[in-house]
Short mmCIF file of N, CA and C in Angstrom, two decimals:
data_model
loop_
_atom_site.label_atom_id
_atom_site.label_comp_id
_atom_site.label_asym_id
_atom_site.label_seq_id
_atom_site.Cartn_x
_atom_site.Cartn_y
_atom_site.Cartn_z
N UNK A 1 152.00 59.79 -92.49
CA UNK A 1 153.15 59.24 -91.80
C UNK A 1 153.81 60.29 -90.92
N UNK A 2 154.55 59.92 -89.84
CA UNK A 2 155.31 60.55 -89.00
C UNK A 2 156.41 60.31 -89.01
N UNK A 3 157.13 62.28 -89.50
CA UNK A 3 158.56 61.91 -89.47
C UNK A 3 158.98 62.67 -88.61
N UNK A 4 160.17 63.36 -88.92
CA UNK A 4 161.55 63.05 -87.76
C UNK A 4 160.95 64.48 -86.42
N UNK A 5 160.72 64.13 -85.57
CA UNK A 5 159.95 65.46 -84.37
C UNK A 5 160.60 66.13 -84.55
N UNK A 6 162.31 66.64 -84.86
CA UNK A 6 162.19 67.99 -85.34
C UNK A 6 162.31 68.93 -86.16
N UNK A 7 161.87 68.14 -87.20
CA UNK A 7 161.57 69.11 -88.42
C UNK A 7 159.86 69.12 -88.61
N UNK A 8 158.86 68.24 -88.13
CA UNK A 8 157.35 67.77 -87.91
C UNK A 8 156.62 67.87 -86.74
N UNK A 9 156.15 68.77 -86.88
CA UNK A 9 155.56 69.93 -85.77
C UNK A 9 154.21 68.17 -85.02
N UNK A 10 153.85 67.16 -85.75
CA UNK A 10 153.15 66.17 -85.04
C UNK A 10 154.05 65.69 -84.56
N UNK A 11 154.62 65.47 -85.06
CA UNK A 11 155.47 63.75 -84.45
C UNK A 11 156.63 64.41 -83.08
N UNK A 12 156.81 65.57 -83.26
CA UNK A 12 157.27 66.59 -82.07
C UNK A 12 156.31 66.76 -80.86
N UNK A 13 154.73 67.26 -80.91
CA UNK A 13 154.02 66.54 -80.21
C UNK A 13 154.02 65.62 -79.59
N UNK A 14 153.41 64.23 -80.77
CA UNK A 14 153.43 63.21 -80.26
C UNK A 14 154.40 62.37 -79.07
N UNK A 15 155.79 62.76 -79.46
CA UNK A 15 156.73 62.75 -78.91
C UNK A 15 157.09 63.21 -77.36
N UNK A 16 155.65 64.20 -76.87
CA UNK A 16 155.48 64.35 -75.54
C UNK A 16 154.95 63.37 -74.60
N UNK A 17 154.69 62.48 -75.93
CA UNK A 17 153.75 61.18 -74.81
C UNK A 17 154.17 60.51 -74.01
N UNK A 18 155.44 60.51 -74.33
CA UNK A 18 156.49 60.03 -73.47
C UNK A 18 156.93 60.12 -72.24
N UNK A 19 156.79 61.70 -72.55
CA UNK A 19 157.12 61.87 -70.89
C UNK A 19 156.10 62.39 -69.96
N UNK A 20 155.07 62.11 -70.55
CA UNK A 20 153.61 62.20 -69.43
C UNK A 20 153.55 60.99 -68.58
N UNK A 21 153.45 61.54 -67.19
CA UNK A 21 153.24 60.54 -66.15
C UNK A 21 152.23 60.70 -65.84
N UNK A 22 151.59 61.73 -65.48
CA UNK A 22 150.48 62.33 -64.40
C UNK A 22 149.38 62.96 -65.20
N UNK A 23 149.88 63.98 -66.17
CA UNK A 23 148.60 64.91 -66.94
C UNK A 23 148.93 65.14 -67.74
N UNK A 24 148.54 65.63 -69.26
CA UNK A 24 148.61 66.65 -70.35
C UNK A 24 147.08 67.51 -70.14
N UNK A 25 147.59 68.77 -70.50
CA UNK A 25 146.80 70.18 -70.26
C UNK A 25 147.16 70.39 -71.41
N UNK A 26 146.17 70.94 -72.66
CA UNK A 26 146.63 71.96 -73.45
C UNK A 26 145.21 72.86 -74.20
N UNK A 27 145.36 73.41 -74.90
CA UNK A 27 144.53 74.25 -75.59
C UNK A 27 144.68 74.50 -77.09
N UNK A 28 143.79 74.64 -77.40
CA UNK A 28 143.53 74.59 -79.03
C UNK A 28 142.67 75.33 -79.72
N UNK A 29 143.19 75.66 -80.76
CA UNK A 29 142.26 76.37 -81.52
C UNK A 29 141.48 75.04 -82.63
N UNK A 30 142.35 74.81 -83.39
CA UNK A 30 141.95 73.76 -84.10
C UNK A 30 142.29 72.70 -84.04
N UNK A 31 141.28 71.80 -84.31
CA UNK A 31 142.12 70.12 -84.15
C UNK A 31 141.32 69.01 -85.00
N UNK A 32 141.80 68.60 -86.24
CA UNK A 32 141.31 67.91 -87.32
C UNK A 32 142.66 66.74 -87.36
N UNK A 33 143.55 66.86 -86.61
CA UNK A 33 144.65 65.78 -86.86
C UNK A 33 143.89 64.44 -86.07
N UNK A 34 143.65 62.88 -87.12
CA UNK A 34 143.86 61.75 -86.41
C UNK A 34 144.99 61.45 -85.41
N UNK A 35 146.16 61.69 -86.02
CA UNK A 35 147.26 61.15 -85.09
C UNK A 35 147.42 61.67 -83.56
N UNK A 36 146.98 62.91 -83.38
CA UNK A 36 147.40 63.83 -81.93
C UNK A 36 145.95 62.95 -81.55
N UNK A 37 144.86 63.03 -81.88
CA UNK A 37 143.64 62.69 -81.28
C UNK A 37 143.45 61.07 -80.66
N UNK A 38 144.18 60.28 -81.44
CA UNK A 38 144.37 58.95 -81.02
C UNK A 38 145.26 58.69 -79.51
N UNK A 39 146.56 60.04 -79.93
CA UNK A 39 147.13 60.01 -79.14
C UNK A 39 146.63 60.68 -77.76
N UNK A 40 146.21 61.55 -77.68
CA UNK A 40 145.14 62.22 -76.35
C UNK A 40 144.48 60.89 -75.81
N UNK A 41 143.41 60.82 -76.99
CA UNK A 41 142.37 59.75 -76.42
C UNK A 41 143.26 58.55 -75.67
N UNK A 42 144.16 57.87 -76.06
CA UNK A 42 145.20 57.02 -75.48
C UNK A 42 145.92 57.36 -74.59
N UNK A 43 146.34 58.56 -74.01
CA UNK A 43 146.47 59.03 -72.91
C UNK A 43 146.11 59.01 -72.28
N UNK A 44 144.49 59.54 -71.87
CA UNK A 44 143.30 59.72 -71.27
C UNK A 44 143.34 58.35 -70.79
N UNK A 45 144.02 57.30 -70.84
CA UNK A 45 143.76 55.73 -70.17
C UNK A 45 144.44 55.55 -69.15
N UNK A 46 145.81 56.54 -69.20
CA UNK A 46 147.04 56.61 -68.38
C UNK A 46 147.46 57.92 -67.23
N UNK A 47 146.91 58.80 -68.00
CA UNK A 47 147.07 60.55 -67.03
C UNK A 47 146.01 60.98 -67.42
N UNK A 48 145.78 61.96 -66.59
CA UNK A 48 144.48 62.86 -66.40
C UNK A 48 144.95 63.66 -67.74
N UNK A 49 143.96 64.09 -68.35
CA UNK A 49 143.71 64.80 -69.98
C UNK A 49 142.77 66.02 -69.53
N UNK A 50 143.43 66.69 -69.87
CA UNK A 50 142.45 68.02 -70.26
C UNK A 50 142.87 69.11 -70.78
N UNK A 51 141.45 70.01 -71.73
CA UNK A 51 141.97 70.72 -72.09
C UNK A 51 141.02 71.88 -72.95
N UNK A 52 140.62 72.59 -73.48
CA UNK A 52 140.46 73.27 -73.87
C UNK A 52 140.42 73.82 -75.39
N UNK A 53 139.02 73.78 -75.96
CA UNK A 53 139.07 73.96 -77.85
C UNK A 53 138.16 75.39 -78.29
N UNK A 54 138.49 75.95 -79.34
CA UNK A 54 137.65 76.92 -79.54
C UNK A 54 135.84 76.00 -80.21
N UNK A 55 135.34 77.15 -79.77
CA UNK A 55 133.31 76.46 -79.67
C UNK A 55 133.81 76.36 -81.37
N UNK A 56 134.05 77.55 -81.97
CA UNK A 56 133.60 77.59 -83.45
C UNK A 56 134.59 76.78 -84.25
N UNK A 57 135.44 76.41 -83.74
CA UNK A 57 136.42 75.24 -84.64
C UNK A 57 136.11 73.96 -84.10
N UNK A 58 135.17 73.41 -83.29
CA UNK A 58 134.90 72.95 -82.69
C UNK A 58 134.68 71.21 -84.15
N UNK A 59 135.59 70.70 -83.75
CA UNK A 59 135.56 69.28 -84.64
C UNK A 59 135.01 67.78 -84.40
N UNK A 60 135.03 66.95 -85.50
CA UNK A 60 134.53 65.64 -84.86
C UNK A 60 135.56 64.96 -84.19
N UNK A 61 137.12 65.61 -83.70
CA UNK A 61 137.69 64.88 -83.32
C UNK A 61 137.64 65.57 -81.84
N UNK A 62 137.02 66.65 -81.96
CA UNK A 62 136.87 67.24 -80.79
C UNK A 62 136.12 66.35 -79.85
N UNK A 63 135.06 65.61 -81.07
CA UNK A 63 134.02 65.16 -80.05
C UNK A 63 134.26 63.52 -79.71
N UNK A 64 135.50 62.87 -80.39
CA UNK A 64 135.55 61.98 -80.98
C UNK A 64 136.88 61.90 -79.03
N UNK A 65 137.65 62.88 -78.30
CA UNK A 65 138.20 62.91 -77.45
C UNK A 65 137.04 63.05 -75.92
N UNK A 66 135.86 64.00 -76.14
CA UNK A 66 134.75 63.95 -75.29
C UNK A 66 134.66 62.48 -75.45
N UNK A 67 134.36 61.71 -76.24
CA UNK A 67 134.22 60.47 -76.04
C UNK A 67 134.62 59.39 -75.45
N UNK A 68 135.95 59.56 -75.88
CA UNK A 68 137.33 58.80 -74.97
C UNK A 68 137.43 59.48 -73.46
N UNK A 69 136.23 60.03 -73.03
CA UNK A 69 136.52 60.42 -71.70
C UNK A 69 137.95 61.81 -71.37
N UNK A 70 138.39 62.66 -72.18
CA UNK A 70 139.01 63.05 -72.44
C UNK A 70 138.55 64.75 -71.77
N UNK A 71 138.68 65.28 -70.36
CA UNK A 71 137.37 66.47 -70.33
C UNK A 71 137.89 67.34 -71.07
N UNK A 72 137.64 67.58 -71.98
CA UNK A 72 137.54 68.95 -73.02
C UNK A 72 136.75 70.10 -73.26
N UNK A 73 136.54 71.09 -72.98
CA UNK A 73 135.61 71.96 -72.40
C UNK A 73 135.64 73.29 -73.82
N UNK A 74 134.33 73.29 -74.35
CA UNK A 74 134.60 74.18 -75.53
C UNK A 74 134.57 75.72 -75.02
N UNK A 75 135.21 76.62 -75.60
CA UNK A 75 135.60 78.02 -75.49
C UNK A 75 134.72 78.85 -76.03
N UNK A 76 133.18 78.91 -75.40
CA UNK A 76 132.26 79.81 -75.99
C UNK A 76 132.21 81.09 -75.51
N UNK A 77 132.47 81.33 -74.36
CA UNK A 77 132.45 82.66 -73.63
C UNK A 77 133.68 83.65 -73.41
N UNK A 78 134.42 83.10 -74.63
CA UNK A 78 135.64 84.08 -74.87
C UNK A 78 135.32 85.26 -75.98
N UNK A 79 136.09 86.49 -75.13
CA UNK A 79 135.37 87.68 -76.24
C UNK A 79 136.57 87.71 -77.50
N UNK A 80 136.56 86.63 -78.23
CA UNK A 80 137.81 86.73 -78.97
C UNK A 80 138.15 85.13 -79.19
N UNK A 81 138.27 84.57 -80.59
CA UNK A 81 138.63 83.53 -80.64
C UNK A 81 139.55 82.76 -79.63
N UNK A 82 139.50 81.43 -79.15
CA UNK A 82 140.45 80.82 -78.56
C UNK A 82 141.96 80.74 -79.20
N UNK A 83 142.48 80.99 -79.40
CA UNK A 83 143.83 81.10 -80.43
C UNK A 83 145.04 80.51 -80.04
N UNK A 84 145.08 79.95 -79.06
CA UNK A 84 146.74 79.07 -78.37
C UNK A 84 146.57 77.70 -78.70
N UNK A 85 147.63 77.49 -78.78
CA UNK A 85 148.01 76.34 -79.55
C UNK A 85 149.07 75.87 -78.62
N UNK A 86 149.01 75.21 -77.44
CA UNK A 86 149.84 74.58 -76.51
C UNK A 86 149.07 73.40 -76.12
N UNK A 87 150.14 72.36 -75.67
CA UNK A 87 149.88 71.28 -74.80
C UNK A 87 151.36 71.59 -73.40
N UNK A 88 151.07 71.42 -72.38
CA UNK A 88 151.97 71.15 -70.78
C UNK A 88 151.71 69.44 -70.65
N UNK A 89 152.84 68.98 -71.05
CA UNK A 89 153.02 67.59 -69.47
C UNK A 89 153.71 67.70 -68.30
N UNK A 90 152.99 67.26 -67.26
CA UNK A 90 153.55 67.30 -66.22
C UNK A 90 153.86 68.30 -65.62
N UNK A 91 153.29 69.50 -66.19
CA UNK A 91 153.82 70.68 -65.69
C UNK A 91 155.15 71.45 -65.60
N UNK A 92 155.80 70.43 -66.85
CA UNK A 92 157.49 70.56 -66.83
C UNK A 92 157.39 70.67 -68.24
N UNK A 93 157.03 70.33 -69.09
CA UNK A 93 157.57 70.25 -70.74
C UNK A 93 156.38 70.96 -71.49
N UNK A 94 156.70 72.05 -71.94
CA UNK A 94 155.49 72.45 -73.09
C UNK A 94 155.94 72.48 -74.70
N UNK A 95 154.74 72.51 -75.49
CA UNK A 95 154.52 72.49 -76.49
C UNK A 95 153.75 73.65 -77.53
N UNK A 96 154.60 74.62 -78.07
CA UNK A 96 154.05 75.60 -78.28
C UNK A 96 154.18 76.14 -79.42
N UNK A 97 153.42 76.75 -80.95
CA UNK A 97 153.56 77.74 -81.46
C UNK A 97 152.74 77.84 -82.37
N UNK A 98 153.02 78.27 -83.92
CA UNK A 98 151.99 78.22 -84.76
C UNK A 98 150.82 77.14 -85.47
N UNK A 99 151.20 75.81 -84.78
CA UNK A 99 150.87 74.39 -85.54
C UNK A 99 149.63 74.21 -84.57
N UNK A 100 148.62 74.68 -85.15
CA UNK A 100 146.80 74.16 -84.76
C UNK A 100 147.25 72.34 -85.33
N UNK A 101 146.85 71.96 -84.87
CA UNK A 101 147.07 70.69 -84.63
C UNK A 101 145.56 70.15 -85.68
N UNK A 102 146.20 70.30 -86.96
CA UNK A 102 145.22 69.89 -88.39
C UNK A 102 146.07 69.29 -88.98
N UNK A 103 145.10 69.05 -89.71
CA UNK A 103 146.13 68.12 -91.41
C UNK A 103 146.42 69.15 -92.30
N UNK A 104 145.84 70.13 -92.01
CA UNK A 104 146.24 71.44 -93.37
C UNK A 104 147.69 72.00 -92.47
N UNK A 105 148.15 72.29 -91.26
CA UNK A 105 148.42 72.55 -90.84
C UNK A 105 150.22 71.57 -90.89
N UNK A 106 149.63 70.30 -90.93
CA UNK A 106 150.86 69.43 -90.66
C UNK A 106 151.52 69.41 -92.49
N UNK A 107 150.33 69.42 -93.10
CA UNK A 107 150.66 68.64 -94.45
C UNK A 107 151.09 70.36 -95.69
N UNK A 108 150.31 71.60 -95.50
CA UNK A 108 150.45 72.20 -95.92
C UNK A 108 150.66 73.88 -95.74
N UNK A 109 151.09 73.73 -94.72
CA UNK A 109 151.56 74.95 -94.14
C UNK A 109 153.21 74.95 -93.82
N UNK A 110 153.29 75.87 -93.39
CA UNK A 110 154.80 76.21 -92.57
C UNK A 110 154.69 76.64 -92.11
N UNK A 111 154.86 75.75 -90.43
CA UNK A 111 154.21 75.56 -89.09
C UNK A 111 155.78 75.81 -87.89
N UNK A 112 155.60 76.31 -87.10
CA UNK A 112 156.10 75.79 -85.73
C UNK A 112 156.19 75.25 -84.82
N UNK A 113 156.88 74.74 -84.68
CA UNK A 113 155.94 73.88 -82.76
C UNK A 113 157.67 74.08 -81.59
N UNK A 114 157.48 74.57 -80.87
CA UNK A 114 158.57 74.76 -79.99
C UNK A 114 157.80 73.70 -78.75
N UNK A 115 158.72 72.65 -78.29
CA UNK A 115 159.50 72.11 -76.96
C UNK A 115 160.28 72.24 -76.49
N UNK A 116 159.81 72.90 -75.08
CA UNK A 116 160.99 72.93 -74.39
C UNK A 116 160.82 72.75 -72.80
N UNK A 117 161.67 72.20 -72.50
CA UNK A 117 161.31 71.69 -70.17
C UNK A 117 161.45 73.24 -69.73
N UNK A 118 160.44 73.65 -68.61
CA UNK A 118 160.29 74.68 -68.33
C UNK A 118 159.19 74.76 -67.11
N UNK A 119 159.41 74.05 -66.05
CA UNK A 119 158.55 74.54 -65.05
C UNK A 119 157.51 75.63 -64.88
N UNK A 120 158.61 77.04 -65.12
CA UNK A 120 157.95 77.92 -64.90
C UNK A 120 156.26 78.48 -65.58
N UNK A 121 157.44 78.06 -67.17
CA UNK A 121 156.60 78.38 -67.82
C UNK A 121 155.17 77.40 -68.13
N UNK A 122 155.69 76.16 -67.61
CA UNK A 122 154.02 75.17 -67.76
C UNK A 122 153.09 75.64 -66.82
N UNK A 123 153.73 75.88 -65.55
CA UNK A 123 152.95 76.62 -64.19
C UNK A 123 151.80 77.73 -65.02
N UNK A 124 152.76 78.39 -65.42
CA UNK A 124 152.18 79.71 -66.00
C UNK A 124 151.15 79.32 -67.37
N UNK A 125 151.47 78.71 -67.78
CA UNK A 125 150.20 77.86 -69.15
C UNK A 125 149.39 77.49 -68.51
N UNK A 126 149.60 76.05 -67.72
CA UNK A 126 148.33 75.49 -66.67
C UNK A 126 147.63 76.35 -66.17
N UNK A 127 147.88 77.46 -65.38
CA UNK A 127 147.34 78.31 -64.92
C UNK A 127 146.14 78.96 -66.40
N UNK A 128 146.76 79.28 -66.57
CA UNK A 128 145.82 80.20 -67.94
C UNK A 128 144.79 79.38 -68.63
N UNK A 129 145.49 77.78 -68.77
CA UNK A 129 144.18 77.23 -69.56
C UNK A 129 143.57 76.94 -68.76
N UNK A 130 143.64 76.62 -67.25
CA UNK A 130 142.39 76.10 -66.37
C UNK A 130 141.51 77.25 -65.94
N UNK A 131 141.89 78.68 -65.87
CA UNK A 131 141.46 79.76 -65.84
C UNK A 131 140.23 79.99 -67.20
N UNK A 132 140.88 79.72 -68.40
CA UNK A 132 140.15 79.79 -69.39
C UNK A 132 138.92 78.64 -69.91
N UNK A 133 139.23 77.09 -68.99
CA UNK A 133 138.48 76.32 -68.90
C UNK A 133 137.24 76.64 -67.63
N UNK A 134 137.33 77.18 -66.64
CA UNK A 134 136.92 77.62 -65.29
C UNK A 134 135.91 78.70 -65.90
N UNK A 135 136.24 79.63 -66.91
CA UNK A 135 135.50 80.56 -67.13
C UNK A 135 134.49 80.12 -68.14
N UNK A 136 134.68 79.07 -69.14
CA UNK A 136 134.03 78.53 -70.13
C UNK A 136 132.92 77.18 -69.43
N UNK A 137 132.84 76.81 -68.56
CA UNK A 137 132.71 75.89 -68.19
C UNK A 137 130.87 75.96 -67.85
N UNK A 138 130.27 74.81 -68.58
CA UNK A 138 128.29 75.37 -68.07
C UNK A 138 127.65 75.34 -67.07
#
């Protein structure tokens, strides 16, 4: 279940869906959560989706968003795990901090997730993950 976005690093997420018009960009290390993945893939119908996963955490929901048409591009040619944990909408609102976007993560950890509107700083994310998608790319 999903509770209140800000004390629940998902439903804080999820809660970006909202204000996507145009794109979500983000990057990941891990991603075993149904709920964010439904929600991507359901995006992907409405704004351009993309984004970026590490090769070796590399999940069935990873593949389960390749599916939904979702371009997701795995992170094999990084000298160093993929390790960020952001989503950008619109290039105005990001989503950022310790919460790999899992069920161990949502259900049994003590996690972070910071939102906050920030032009600058989505500019500056977008930039980095399409850089890091650009370099990974076959």
């Amino acid at each position: 279940p999903v509770g209140n976005p800000k004390r629940d690093p998902t439903a804080g997420l999820l809660a970006l869906r909202a204000r996507a018009k145009v794109e979500i960009v983000f990057a990941i290390f891990s991603l075993t959560s149904r709920p964010i993945t439904l929600m991507l893939a359901g995006m992907a119908k409405h704004v351009a989706v993309r984004g970026i996963a590490d090769n070796r955490q590399w999940s069935v929901q990873c593949d389960a968003l390749v599916a939904a048409k979702v371009d997701l591009v795995r992170a094999r040619k990084q000298h160093a795990a993929m390790h960020l944990k952001v989503a950008v909408v619109d290039r105005r609102s990001v989503a950022l901090g310790s919460f790999n976007w899992t069920n161990n993560a949502e259900y049994r950890n003590d996690e972070v997730l910071l939102t906050v509107t920030s032009p600058a700083l989505a500019v500056m994310l977008v930039d980095q993950i399409d850089a890091a998608r650009k370099a990974n790319k076959p």
